[in-house]
Every structure is written in C-alpha cells, then in structure tokens.
Coordinates of C-alpha atoms in Angstrom, one line a residue:
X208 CA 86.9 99.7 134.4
X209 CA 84.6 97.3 136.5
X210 CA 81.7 98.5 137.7
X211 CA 80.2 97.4 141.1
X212 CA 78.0 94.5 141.1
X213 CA 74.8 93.6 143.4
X214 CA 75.5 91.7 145.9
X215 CA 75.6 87.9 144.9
X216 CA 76.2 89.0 141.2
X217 CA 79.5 89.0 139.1
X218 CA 80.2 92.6 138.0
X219 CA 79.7 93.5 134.0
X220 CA 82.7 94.5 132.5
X221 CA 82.7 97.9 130.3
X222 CA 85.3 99.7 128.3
X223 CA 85.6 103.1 129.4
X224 CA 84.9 106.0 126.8
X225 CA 87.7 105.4 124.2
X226 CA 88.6 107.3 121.2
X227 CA 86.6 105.1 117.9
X228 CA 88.6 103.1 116.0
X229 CA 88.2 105.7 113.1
X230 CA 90.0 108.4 115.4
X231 CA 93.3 105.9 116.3
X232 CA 93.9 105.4 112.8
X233 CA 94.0 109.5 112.5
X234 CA 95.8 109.5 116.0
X235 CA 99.1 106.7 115.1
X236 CA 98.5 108.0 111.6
X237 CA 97.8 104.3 110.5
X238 CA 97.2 103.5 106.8
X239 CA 96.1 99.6 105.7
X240 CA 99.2 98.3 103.7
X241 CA 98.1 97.1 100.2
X242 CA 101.7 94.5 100.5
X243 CA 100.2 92.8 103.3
X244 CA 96.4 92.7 102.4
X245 CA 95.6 94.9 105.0
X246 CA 91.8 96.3 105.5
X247 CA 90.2 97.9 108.7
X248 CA 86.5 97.0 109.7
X249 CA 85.6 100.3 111.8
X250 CA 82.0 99.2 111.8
X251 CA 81.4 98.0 115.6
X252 CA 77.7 96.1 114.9
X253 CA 79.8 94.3 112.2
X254 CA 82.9 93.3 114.8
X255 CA 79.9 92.3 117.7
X256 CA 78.3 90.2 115.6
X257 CA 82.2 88.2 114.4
X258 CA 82.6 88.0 117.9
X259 CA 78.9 86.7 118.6
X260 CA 79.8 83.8 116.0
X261 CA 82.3 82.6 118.3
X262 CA 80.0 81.3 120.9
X263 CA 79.8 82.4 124.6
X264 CA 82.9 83.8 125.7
X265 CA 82.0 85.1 129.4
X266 CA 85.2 84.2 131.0
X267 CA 86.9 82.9 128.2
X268 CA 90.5 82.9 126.9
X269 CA 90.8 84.3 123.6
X270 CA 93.2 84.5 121.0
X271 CA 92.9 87.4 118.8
X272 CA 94.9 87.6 115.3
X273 CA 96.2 90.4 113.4
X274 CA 93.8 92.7 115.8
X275 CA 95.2 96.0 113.6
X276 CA 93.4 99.2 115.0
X277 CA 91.5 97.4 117.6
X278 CA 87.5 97.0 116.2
X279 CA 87.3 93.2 116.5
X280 CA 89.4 93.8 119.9
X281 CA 87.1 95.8 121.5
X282 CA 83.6 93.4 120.8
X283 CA 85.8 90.7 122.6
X284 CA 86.5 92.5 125.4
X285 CA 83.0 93.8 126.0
X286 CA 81.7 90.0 126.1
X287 CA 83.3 90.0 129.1
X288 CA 86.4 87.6 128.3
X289 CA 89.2 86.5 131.3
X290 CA 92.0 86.7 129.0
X291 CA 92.8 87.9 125.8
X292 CA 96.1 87.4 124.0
X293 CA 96.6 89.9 120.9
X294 CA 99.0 88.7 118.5
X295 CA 100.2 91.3 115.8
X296 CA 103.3 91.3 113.3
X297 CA 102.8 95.4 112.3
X298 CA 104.5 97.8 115.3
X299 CA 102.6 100.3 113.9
X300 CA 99.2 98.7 115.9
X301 CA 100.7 98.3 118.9
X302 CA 100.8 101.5 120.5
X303 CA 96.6 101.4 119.8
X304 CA 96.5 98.2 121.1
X305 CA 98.3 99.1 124.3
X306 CA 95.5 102.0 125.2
X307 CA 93.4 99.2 125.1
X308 CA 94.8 97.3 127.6
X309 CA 95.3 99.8 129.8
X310 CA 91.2 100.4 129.3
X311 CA 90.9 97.0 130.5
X312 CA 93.4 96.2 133.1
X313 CA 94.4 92.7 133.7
X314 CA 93.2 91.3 130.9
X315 CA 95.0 91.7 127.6
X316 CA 98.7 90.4 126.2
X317 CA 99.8 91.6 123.5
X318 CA 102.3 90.0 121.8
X319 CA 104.3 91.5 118.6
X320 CA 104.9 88.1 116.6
X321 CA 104.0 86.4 113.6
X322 CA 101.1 84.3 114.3
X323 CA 102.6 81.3 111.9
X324 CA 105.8 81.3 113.6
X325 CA 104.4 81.9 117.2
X326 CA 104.1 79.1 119.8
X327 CA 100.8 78.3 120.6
X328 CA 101.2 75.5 122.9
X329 CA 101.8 77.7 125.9
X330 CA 99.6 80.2 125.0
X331 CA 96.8 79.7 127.5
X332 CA 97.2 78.3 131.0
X333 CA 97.2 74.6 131.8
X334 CA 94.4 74.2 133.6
X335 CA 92.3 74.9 131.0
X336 CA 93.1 71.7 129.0
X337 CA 90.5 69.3 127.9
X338 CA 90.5 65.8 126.7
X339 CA 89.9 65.7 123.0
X340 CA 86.6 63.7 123.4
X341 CA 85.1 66.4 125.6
X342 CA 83.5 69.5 125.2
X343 CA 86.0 72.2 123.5
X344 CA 87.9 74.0 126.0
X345 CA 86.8 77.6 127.2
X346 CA 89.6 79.0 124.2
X347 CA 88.7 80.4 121.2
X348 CA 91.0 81.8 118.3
X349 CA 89.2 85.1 116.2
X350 CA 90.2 86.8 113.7
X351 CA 90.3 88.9 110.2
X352 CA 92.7 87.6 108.4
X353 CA 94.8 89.2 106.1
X354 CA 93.9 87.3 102.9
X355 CA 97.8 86.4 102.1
X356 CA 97.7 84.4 105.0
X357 CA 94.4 83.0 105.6
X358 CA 94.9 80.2 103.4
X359 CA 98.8 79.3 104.7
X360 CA 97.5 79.8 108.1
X361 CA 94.1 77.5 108.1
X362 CA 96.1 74.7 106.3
X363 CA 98.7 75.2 109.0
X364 CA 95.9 75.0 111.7
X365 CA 94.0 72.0 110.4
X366 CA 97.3 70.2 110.6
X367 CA 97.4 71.1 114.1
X368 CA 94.5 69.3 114.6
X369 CA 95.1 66.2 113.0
X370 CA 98.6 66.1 115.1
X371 CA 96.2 67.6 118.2
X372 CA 99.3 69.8 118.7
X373 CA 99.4 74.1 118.5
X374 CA 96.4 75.5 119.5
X375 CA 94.6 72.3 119.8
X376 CA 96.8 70.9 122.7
X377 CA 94.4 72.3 125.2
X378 CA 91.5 70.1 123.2
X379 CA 89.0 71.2 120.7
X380 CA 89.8 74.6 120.5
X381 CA 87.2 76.7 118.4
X382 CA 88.3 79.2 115.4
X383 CA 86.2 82.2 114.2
X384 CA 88.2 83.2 111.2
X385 CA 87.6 85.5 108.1
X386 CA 88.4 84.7 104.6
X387 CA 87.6 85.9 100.5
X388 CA 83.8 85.1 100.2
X389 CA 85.5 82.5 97.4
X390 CA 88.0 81.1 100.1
X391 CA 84.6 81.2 102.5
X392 CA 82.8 78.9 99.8
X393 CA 85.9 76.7 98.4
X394 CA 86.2 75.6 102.8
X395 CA 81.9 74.9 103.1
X396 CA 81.5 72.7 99.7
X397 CA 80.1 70.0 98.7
X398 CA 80.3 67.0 96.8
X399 CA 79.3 68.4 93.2
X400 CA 80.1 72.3 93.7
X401 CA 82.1 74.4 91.3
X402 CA 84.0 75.6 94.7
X403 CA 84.5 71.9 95.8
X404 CA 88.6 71.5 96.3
X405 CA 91.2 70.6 98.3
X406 CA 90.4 73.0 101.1
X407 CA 86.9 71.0 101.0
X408 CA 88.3 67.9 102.2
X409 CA 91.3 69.1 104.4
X410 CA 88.7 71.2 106.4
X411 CA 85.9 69.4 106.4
X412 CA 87.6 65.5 107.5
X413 CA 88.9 67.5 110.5
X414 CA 85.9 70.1 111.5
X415 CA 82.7 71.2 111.6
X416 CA 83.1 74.3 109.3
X417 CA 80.3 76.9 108.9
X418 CA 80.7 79.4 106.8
X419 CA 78.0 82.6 109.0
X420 CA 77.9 85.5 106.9
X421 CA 79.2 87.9 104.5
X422 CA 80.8 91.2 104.8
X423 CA 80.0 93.4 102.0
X424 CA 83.4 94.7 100.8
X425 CA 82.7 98.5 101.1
X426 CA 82.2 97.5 105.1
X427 CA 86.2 97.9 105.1
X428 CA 88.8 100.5 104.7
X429 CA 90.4 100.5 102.0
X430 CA 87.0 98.8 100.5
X431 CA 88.8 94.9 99.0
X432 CA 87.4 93.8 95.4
X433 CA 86.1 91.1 96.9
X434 CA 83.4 90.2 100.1
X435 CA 84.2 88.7 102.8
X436 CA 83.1 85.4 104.5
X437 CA 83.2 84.6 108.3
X438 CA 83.6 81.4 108.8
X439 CA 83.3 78.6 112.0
X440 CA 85.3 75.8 113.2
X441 CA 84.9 73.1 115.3
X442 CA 87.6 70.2 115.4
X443 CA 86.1 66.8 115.3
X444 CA 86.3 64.1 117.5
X445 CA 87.2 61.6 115.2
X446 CA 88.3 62.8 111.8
X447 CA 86.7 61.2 108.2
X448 CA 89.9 60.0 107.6
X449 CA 92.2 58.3 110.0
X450 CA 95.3 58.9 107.9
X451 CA 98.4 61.2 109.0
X452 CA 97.6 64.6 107.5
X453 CA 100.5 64.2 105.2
X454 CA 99.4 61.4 103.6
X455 CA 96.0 62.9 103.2
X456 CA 97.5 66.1 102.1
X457 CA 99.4 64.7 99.4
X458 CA 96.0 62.0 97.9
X459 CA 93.6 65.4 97.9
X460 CA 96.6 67.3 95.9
X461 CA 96.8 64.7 93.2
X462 CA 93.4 64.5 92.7
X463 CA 92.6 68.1 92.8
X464 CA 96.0 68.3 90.1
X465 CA 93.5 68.7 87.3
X466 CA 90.0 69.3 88.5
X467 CA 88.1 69.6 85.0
X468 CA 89.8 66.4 83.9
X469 CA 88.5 62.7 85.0
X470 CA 89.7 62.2 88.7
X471 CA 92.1 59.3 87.6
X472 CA 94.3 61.6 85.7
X473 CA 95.5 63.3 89.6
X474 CA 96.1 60.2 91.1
X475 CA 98.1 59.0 88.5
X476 CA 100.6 61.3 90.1
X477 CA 100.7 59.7 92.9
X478 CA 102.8 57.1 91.0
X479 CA 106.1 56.7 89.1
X480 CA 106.2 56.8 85.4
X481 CA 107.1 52.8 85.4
X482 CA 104.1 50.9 86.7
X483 CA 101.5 53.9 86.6
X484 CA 98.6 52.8 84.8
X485 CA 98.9 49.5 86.5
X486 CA 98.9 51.0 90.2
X487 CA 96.8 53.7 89.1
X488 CA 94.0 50.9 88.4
X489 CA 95.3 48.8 91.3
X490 CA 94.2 52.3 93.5
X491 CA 90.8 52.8 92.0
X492 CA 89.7 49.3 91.9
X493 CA 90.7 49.0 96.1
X494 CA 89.2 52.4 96.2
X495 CA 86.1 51.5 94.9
X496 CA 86.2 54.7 92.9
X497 CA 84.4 55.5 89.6
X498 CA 87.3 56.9 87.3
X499 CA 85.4 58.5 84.8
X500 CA 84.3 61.2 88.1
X501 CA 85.5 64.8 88.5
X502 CA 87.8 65.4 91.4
X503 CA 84.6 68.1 92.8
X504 CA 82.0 65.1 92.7
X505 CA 84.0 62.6 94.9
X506 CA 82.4 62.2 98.4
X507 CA 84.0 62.5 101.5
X508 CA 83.7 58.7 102.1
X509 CA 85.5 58.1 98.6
X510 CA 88.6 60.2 99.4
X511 CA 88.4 58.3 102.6
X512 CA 88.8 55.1 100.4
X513 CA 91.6 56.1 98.6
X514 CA 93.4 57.7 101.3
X515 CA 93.0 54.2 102.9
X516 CA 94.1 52.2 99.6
X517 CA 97.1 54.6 99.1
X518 CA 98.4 54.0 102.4
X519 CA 98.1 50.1 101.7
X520 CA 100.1 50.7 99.4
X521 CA 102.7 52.7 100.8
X522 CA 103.1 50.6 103.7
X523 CA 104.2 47.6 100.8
X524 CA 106.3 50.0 98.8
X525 CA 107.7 52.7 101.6
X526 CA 109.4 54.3 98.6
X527 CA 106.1 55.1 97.1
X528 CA 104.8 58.0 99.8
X529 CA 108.4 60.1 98.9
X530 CA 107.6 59.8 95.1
X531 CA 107.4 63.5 93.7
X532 CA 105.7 63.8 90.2
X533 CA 107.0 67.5 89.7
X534 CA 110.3 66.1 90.5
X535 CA 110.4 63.3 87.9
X536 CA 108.9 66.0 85.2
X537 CA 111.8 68.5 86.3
X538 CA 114.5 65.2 85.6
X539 CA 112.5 64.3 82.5
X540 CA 112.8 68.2 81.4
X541 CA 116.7 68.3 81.7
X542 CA 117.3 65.0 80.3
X543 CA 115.8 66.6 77.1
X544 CA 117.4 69.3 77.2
X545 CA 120.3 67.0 77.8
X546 CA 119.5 64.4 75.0
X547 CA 118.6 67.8 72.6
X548 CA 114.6 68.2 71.9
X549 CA 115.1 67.6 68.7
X550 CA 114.1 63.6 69.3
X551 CA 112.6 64.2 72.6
X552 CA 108.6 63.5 72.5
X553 CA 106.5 67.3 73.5
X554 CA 105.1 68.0 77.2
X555 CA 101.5 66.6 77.5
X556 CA 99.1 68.9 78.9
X557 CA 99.0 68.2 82.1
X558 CA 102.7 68.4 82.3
X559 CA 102.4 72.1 80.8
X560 CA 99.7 72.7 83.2
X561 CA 102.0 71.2 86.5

C-alpha cells in the first residue's frame, strides 16, 4: 500500500494492517525447530532497532536471511527499501512470507534456498555495482542467524571479501548479522582478551566489525540459553593482511591450535616433523614475533608478519603451504599401530588435544 504523496514529495511506504507475527505462527501452526537452532523475535521495537543498525536503507536493496515468521522482515520494509530478496531453507515460512509480499507489492523475492549454497553474485541488479574503493553500494545483507550457521556462514562471507566475489561483487557490501553474545565477543576482540581467536583476526583484517547490542535471551521464542549479539560489518578497502585468505586461514589456525600454550607451539604445525624447530625459529625470527606470547596477545600487525614470513616461505618450498599436521599425526597413528605400541613412544599432549 502507498499512500499519496504532496506534490514534489516521494510517497511513504506503509504495511497495511497485517496479522502480528505472534498470530502467523498460530495461523501456519509454526513451531521453532530445536535441530536447526531456530528462535522467533516477535518483539517489533527489537526488529526496528536490528534494522536501524544497518544504516539508511530508503531505497535500498536488501538481502534478508533466514526471515522465519517475518518480524525482522517487516522493520525492513517499513524503512522504505526498493528491493528486498528473502532467502529461507524451511517451507514452512514461506506461505507467511508470501502475505507479506503481497502487502507490499513489487518489492519482495522470496527465494526458498540455502543461503550457503545460493548464488549471490546475481542477486541484485548490475547497476548498482560499486568500485571497491568507493563508498559501499546501496545493498545490505540482515539477518538472525540460526546459531548452527552463523559461524560456517560469516567465515564463508569474509572469504567472499578477501576474493571480492559473492555478495561483495557489487563492492563493499554491508552485513547486519546476529550471533551467541560469545560469538558477538570472540568477532569484536582484542589483542589480550580471553575471547581473542581466530574469528578475531579473520574478521577484523577484512572489516570494520561492531558488535551494537545485546538481545536478552528471553526476547525470543523458544527463550536460547544464551544472549544474543548484533553485530556490524563493513569490508575494508585494503585488508591488514595482503595474503590469499587461504593462506591466512591456515597461519591463524595454527596459532590458535593451542591457545593457553606459548604461540610457537601452533605454528610449529605449520611445518613437517623433519626440519620443525629449525623453520619454526626461521618463522619467528622473520616474523619478529616474541615466542614466549599467547596466541590472544599477538597484534594484528604480528599476524600480519607471520602471514608475510610464511608465505616467504612457501613461495621457496611450494610443498610447504599443502603440509597437513593432522594428516602426518593420522600416518604416525597407524604406523604404530602398524609397528605394535608396544615400542612406539605415547601421543604428546597436543597431539591428544588435535
């Protein structure tokens, strides 16, 4: 429904009376399934203000994911976006979703798809492609994330960016994304926090990442055990480490291998059993990395270092970058078995733990 406008003045969009997200669940007899980590925010202050995180969206193309009953859906429509482009994996939404968009003619797509499988490269129209060192493009992604997937699918996105490929082909693309308050915390650390890890540096090296508010947990239906973090990102122009995201994936594993332990026991993993402690050193020393440091108290700039110092490497030994430590335990493990354990020295710890 559009109402008129003054002359001169773009008309207001507004929903038209619609049943509240409480009555569709009763209506399509919709129930939040435990499997899939499903839980229903019916409160609409609390969708308004997720939406509001996301910046301006008058005219905007949007992305919603996992919309479920609709709450979230309806705050974006009423900000008056051009487009928005639903993308759910449970039929049982999709008839509630479809009485939305035919409240709001024109402007909603629904697709019934799994958002880590879906295309997003034609997902928005053409035209609204930016260059990478301009402001983001007028297309934001939102969304309350199931928690089984919110992890998969930010690590999935951030790779995205690094290859400026997915949702990020149309330029900086902005992300308004729910997660576990710990999940919220583990992406926003710093240098030195308990919740400093691997998400850390994946997320930060590639974006601007703001973690906006909590949701108490009793705000959803079923109530989760845990709050609930929104969280806001911005893609980079330039990244804090010009390394392929593989590369940078696999030197932020190692080290986070075993994070109470002194950060040169992970990178040693980076390295075959013959030569290790020599490379190891080799890799610190370029690195210009204390040893004795815990993975959570290394700096951006230091990861940067031995992202750089591994790839050195790597690019004098190519077999280096396809050395897996879990493999060579795994063929260590069955030559014992092999051999008989009888002679066979025990698993250190850090092999346990692996």
């Amino acid at each position: 429904l559009c109402l008129m406008a003054a002359p001169g003045k773009v008309a207001a969009f507004r929903l038209p009376p619609l049943p509240t997200i409480g009555e569709i669940i009763k209506l399509f007899r919709l129930k939040a399934l435990k499997q899939l980590s499903q839980n229903f925010l019916l409160d609409l202050r609390l969708t308004d203000k997720i939406v509001k995180q996301a910046g301006e969206l008058k005219n905007a193309h949007v992305c919603e994911v996992g919309p479920g009953p609709g709450g979230i859906t309806r705050s974006i429509l009423s900000a008056g976006v051009e487009q928005l482009l639903l993308i759910e994996k449970d039929a049982r939404f999709i008839p509630g979703l479809q009485m939305l968009s035919e409240a709001a003619p024109g402007k909603v797509r629904i697709i019934h798809g799994d958002i880590l499988t879906y295309k997003m490269e034609k997902a928005f129209p053409k035209h609204l492609k930016k260059n990478w060192e301009d402001e983001p493009p007028d297309i934001h992604i939102i969304g309350n994330l199931p928690f089984s997937v919110s992890t998969p699918l930010i690590i999935k996105w951030l790779e995205n960016v690094s290859k400026r490929d997915g949702p990020f082909i149309y330029g900086r693309t902005q992300m308004t994304l729910t997660f576990q308050k710990e999940v919220g915390e583990r992406l926003t650390a710093n240098p030195g926090s308990n919740q400093r890890s691997r998400l850390s540096i994946m997320a930060q090296h590639l974006c601007t990442v703001e973690n906006c508010f909590i949701i108490p947990g009793q705000a959803f239906v079923p109530k989760p055990e845990v709050d609930v973090a929104v969280v806001h990102f911005t893609p980079l122009v330039q990244p804090k480490i010009q390394q392929p995201f593989e590369l940078v994936e696999k030197v932020v594993q190692s080290v986070f291998q075993f994070r109470r332990k002194y950060c040169f026991r992970g990178i040693e993993t980076l390295f075959p059993e013959n030569g290790r402690l020599k490379r190891t050193e080799q890799l610190m020393m370029t690195a210009n990395v204390d040893p004795t440091l815990r993975p959570f108290q290394l700096s951006m700039s230091q990861f940067r270092n031995l992202c750089n110092a591994y790839r050195k490497m790597c690019d004098e030994d190519p077999s280096l970058f396809v050395f897996n430590y879990r493999e060579e335990l795994r063929q260590k493990k069955m030559t014992r078995r092999l051999l008989g354990s009888t002679d066979q020295p025990e698993q250190t710890e850090e092999e346990k733990q692996l």
